[in-house]
């Protein structure tokens, strides 16, 4: 199995800096490819990816990346059970870095009970015991689950691409491109340390469109878990119908909107972002527009993720909190288990 020897697992800063190296690990074993091909031949009614927190986000991002490509439904599940429409014609992929997450284990049992074909991605734990070894991708251990996103992604994306019957993405070239992004961040309007300083004592509000919607959500979670602050995320164009009204109270709350701008925006979307920004400004709320030059949709989703992961760790350093520890998550998990 490929390892993570060069990564300092006691440093979240190092883990976020090694994002491209982790993606390059490309954990998609031949055995899984073989099993997935067999499953595909029998027909796939839909794909449900089930996982929580840092393990769930790879599924959210993959689902969004495939929305325009897949002819079969792909859903992401963050529950103890599965939606009723997930029947035995479906494939269920359980992702849990620890292999010990209650909700994921329970959803996996439901999938088995319904006769769904199942795959698992995990470092071990009870999930590895429950799952079929031939359909389990063993992830390298020792990371924080949320820092393992690129490794999980490198195992999940090719599995999905195979199941939906689309061409396999070249993750090594994408990892190379992400490597080149650092340290000057490809002409970004703000360096990570500048954005971190700007977000100090603020409630960051990440706003994305299409495949950048789960990236905005990922950023929210990283600021919760790494920087230990409240944060929010929303999506374009939905904000035009609700949150836009909330900007009336911008002057009373330290909200700091961050717009994730995509290279794929059409005129209508560009116009929407700009019009929303104008209303935000009129209400005393200055949005940051993050722009990067990326070559592909996947590169864009992962590049933004890598950049915002870095900002969350820098903010943790400014605030003097430990980005590694997740004491309250562990505490809650203990309470749910006992
Ligand atoms: O990032 C984290 O530590 C959490 O969000 C975990 O990912 C979450 O609690 C689920 O655990 P696991 O990823 O081990 O299934």
CSV table of N, CA and C in Angstrom, one decimal, residues 28 31-50 62 66 69-75 88-95 116-121 135 137 155-169:
chain,number,residue,atom,x,y,z
A,28,UNK,N,-6.3,3.7,-6.0
A,28,UNK,CA,-7.4,3.0,-6.7
A,28,UNK,C,-6.9,1.7,-7.1
A,31,UNK,N,-7.7,-4.4,-7.9
A,31,UNK,CA,-8.8,-5.3,-7.5
A,31,UNK,C,-10.2,-4.6,-7.5
A,32,UNK,N,-10.2,-3.3,-7.1
A,32,UNK,CA,-11.4,-2.5,-7.0
A,32,UNK,C,-11.9,-2.3,-8.4
A,33,UNK,N,-10.9,-2.0,-9.3
A,33,UNK,CA,-11.3,-1.7,-10.7
A,33,UNK,C,-12.0,-2.9,-11.3
A,34,UNK,N,-11.5,-4.1,-11.0
A,34,UNK,CA,-12.0,-5.4,-11.5
A,34,UNK,C,-13.4,-5.6,-10.9
A,35,UNK,N,-13.6,-5.4,-9.6
A,35,UNK,CA,-14.9,-5.6,-9.0
A,35,UNK,C,-15.9,-4.6,-9.5
A,36,UNK,N,-15.5,-3.3,-9.7
A,36,UNK,CA,-16.4,-2.3,-10.2
A,36,UNK,C,-16.8,-2.6,-11.6
A,37,UNK,N,-15.9,-3.1,-12.4
A,37,UNK,CA,-16.3,-3.5,-13.8
A,37,UNK,C,-17.4,-4.6,-13.8
A,38,UNK,N,-17.2,-5.5,-12.9
A,38,UNK,CA,-18.3,-6.6,-12.8
A,38,UNK,C,-19.6,-6.0,-12.4
A,39,UNK,N,-19.6,-5.1,-11.4
A,39,UNK,CA,-20.8,-4.5,-11.0
A,39,UNK,C,-21.5,-3.7,-12.1
A,40,UNK,N,-20.6,-3.0,-12.9
A,40,UNK,CA,-21.1,-2.1,-14.0
A,40,UNK,C,-21.8,-3.0,-15.0
A,41,UNK,N,-21.2,-4.2,-15.3
A,41,UNK,CA,-21.8,-5.0,-16.3
A,41,UNK,C,-23.2,-5.5,-16.0
A,42,UNK,N,-23.5,-5.6,-14.7
A,42,UNK,CA,-24.8,-6.0,-14.2
A,42,UNK,C,-25.8,-4.9,-14.2
A,43,UNK,N,-25.3,-3.6,-14.4
A,43,UNK,CA,-26.2,-2.5,-14.4
A,43,UNK,C,-26.2,-1.7,-13.1
A,44,UNK,N,-26.2,-0.4,-13.2
A,44,UNK,CA,-26.2,0.4,-11.9
A,44,UNK,C,-27.4,1.4,-12.0
A,45,UNK,N,-28.3,1.2,-11.1
A,45,UNK,CA,-29.5,2.1,-11.1
A,45,UNK,C,-29.2,3.5,-10.5
A,46,UNK,N,-28.2,3.6,-9.7
A,46,UNK,CA,-27.8,4.9,-9.1
A,46,UNK,C,-26.6,4.6,-8.1
A,47,UNK,N,-26.0,5.7,-7.7
A,47,UNK,CA,-24.9,5.5,-6.8
A,47,UNK,C,-25.1,6.4,-5.6
A,48,UNK,N,-25.0,5.9,-4.4
A,48,UNK,CA,-25.2,6.6,-3.2
A,48,UNK,C,-23.9,6.6,-2.4
A,49,UNK,N,-23.3,7.8,-2.1
A,49,UNK,CA,-22.1,7.8,-1.3
A,49,UNK,C,-22.4,8.2,0.1
A,50,UNK,N,-22.1,7.4,1.0
A,50,UNK,CA,-22.5,7.7,2.4
A,50,UNK,C,-21.3,7.9,3.3
A,62,UNK,N,-17.4,15.1,-5.6
A,62,UNK,CA,-17.5,14.2,-6.8
A,62,UNK,C,-18.9,14.3,-7.4
A,66,UNK,N,-19.8,15.5,-11.2
A,66,UNK,CA,-20.3,14.6,-12.2
A,66,UNK,C,-21.7,14.9,-12.6
A,69,UNK,N,-22.4,15.1,-16.2
A,69,UNK,CA,-21.8,14.0,-16.9
A,69,UNK,C,-22.6,12.7,-16.8
A,70,UNK,N,-23.0,12.4,-15.5
A,70,UNK,CA,-23.6,11.1,-15.2
A,70,UNK,C,-25.0,11.0,-15.7
A,71,UNK,N,-25.3,9.9,-16.3
A,71,UNK,CA,-26.7,9.7,-16.7
A,71,UNK,C,-27.5,9.0,-15.7
A,72,UNK,N,-26.8,8.4,-14.7
A,72,UNK,CA,-27.5,7.8,-13.5
A,72,UNK,C,-27.4,8.7,-12.3
A,73,UNK,N,-28.4,8.7,-11.4
A,73,UNK,CA,-28.3,9.6,-10.3
A,73,UNK,C,-27.1,9.2,-9.3
A,74,UNK,N,-26.5,10.3,-8.8
A,74,UNK,CA,-25.5,10.1,-7.8
A,74,UNK,C,-26.0,11.0,-6.6
A,75,UNK,N,-26.2,10.3,-5.4
A,75,UNK,CA,-26.6,11.1,-4.3
A,75,UNK,C,-25.6,10.9,-3.2
A,88,UNK,N,-31.9,-2.2,-4.4
A,88,UNK,CA,-30.8,-3.2,-4.6
A,88,UNK,C,-30.2,-3.0,-6.0
A,89,UNK,N,-30.8,-2.2,-6.8
A,89,UNK,CA,-30.2,-1.9,-8.1
A,89,UNK,C,-29.1,-0.8,-8.0
A,90,UNK,N,-29.0,-0.2,-6.8
A,90,UNK,CA,-28.0,0.9,-6.6
A,90,UNK,C,-26.7,0.3,-6.0
A,91,UNK,N,-25.7,1.2,-6.2
A,91,UNK,CA,-24.4,0.9,-5.6
A,91,UNK,C,-24.2,1.9,-4.4
A,92,UNK,N,-23.8,1.4,-3.2
A,92,UNK,CA,-23.6,2.3,-2.1
A,92,UNK,C,-22.1,2.2,-1.8
A,93,UNK,N,-21.5,3.4,-1.7
A,93,UNK,CA,-20.1,3.5,-1.4
A,93,UNK,C,-20.0,4.2,0.0
A,94,UNK,N,-19.5,3.4,1.0
A,94,UNK,CA,-19.4,4.0,2.4
A,94,UNK,C,-17.9,4.5,2.5
A,95,UNK,N,-17.8,5.8,3.0
A,95,UNK,CA,-16.5,6.4,3.2
A,95,UNK,C,-16.4,6.8,4.7
A,116,UNK,N,-28.1,-3.9,-1.8
A,116,UNK,CA,-27.3,-3.0,-2.6
A,116,UNK,C,-25.9,-3.6,-2.8
A,117,UNK,N,-25.3,-3.3,-3.9
A,117,UNK,CA,-23.9,-3.6,-4.1
A,117,UNK,C,-23.1,-2.6,-3.3
A,118,UNK,N,-22.1,-3.0,-2.5
A,118,UNK,CA,-21.4,-2.0,-1.6
A,118,UNK,C,-19.9,-2.0,-1.9
A,119,UNK,N,-19.4,-0.8,-1.7
A,119,UNK,CA,-17.9,-0.6,-1.7
A,119,UNK,C,-17.6,0.2,-0.4
A,120,UNK,N,-16.3,0.1,0.0
A,120,UNK,CA,-16.0,0.9,1.2
A,120,UNK,C,-14.6,1.5,1.0
A,121,UNK,N,-14.4,2.7,1.6
A,121,UNK,CA,-13.1,3.3,1.6
A,121,UNK,C,-12.8,3.7,3.1
A,135,UNK,N,-13.8,-5.4,-2.1
A,135,UNK,CA,-14.4,-4.1,-2.5
A,135,UNK,C,-14.1,-3.0,-1.5
A,137,UNK,N,-11.3,-0.2,-0.4
A,137,UNK,CA,-10.0,0.6,-0.6
A,137,UNK,C,-9.5,0.9,0.7
A,155,UNK,N,-9.3,7.8,-4.5
A,155,UNK,CA,-9.9,6.5,-4.6
A,155,UNK,C,-11.3,6.5,-5.0
A,156,UNK,N,-12.0,7.6,-4.7
A,156,UNK,CA,-13.4,7.7,-5.0
A,156,UNK,C,-13.7,8.1,-6.4
A,157,UNK,N,-13.1,9.1,-6.9
A,157,UNK,CA,-13.4,9.6,-8.3
A,157,UNK,C,-13.2,8.5,-9.4
A,158,UNK,N,-12.1,7.8,-9.4
A,158,UNK,CA,-12.0,6.7,-10.4
A,158,UNK,C,-13.0,5.7,-10.3
A,159,UNK,N,-13.4,5.3,-9.1
A,159,UNK,CA,-14.5,4.3,-8.9
A,159,UNK,C,-15.8,4.8,-9.5
A,160,UNK,N,-16.1,6.1,-9.2
A,160,UNK,CA,-17.4,6.7,-9.8
A,160,UNK,C,-17.3,6.7,-11.3
A,161,UNK,N,-16.2,7.2,-11.8
A,161,UNK,CA,-16.0,7.3,-13.3
A,161,UNK,C,-16.2,6.0,-13.9
A,162,UNK,N,-15.7,4.9,-13.3
A,162,UNK,CA,-15.9,3.6,-13.9
A,162,UNK,C,-17.3,3.2,-13.8
A,163,UNK,N,-18.0,3.4,-12.7
A,163,UNK,CA,-19.4,3.0,-12.5
A,163,UNK,C,-20.3,3.7,-13.5
A,164,UNK,N,-20.0,5.0,-13.7
A,164,UNK,CA,-20.9,5.7,-14.6
A,164,UNK,C,-20.5,5.6,-16.1
A,165,UNK,N,-19.3,5.0,-16.3
A,165,UNK,CA,-18.8,4.8,-17.7
A,165,UNK,C,-18.3,6.0,-18.4
A,166,UNK,N,-17.5,6.8,-17.6
A,166,UNK,CA,-16.9,8.0,-18.3
A,166,UNK,C,-15.4,7.8,-18.2
A,167,UNK,N,-14.7,8.6,-19.0
A,167,UNK,CA,-13.2,8.5,-19.1
A,167,UNK,C,-12.6,8.8,-17.7
A,168,UNK,N,-11.5,8.1,-17.4
A,168,UNK,CA,-10.8,8.3,-16.1
A,168,UNK,C,-10.0,9.6,-16.2
A,169,UNK,N,-10.2,10.4,-15.1
A,169,UNK,CA,-9.4,11.7,-15.1
A,169,UNK,C,-8.0,11.4,-14.7
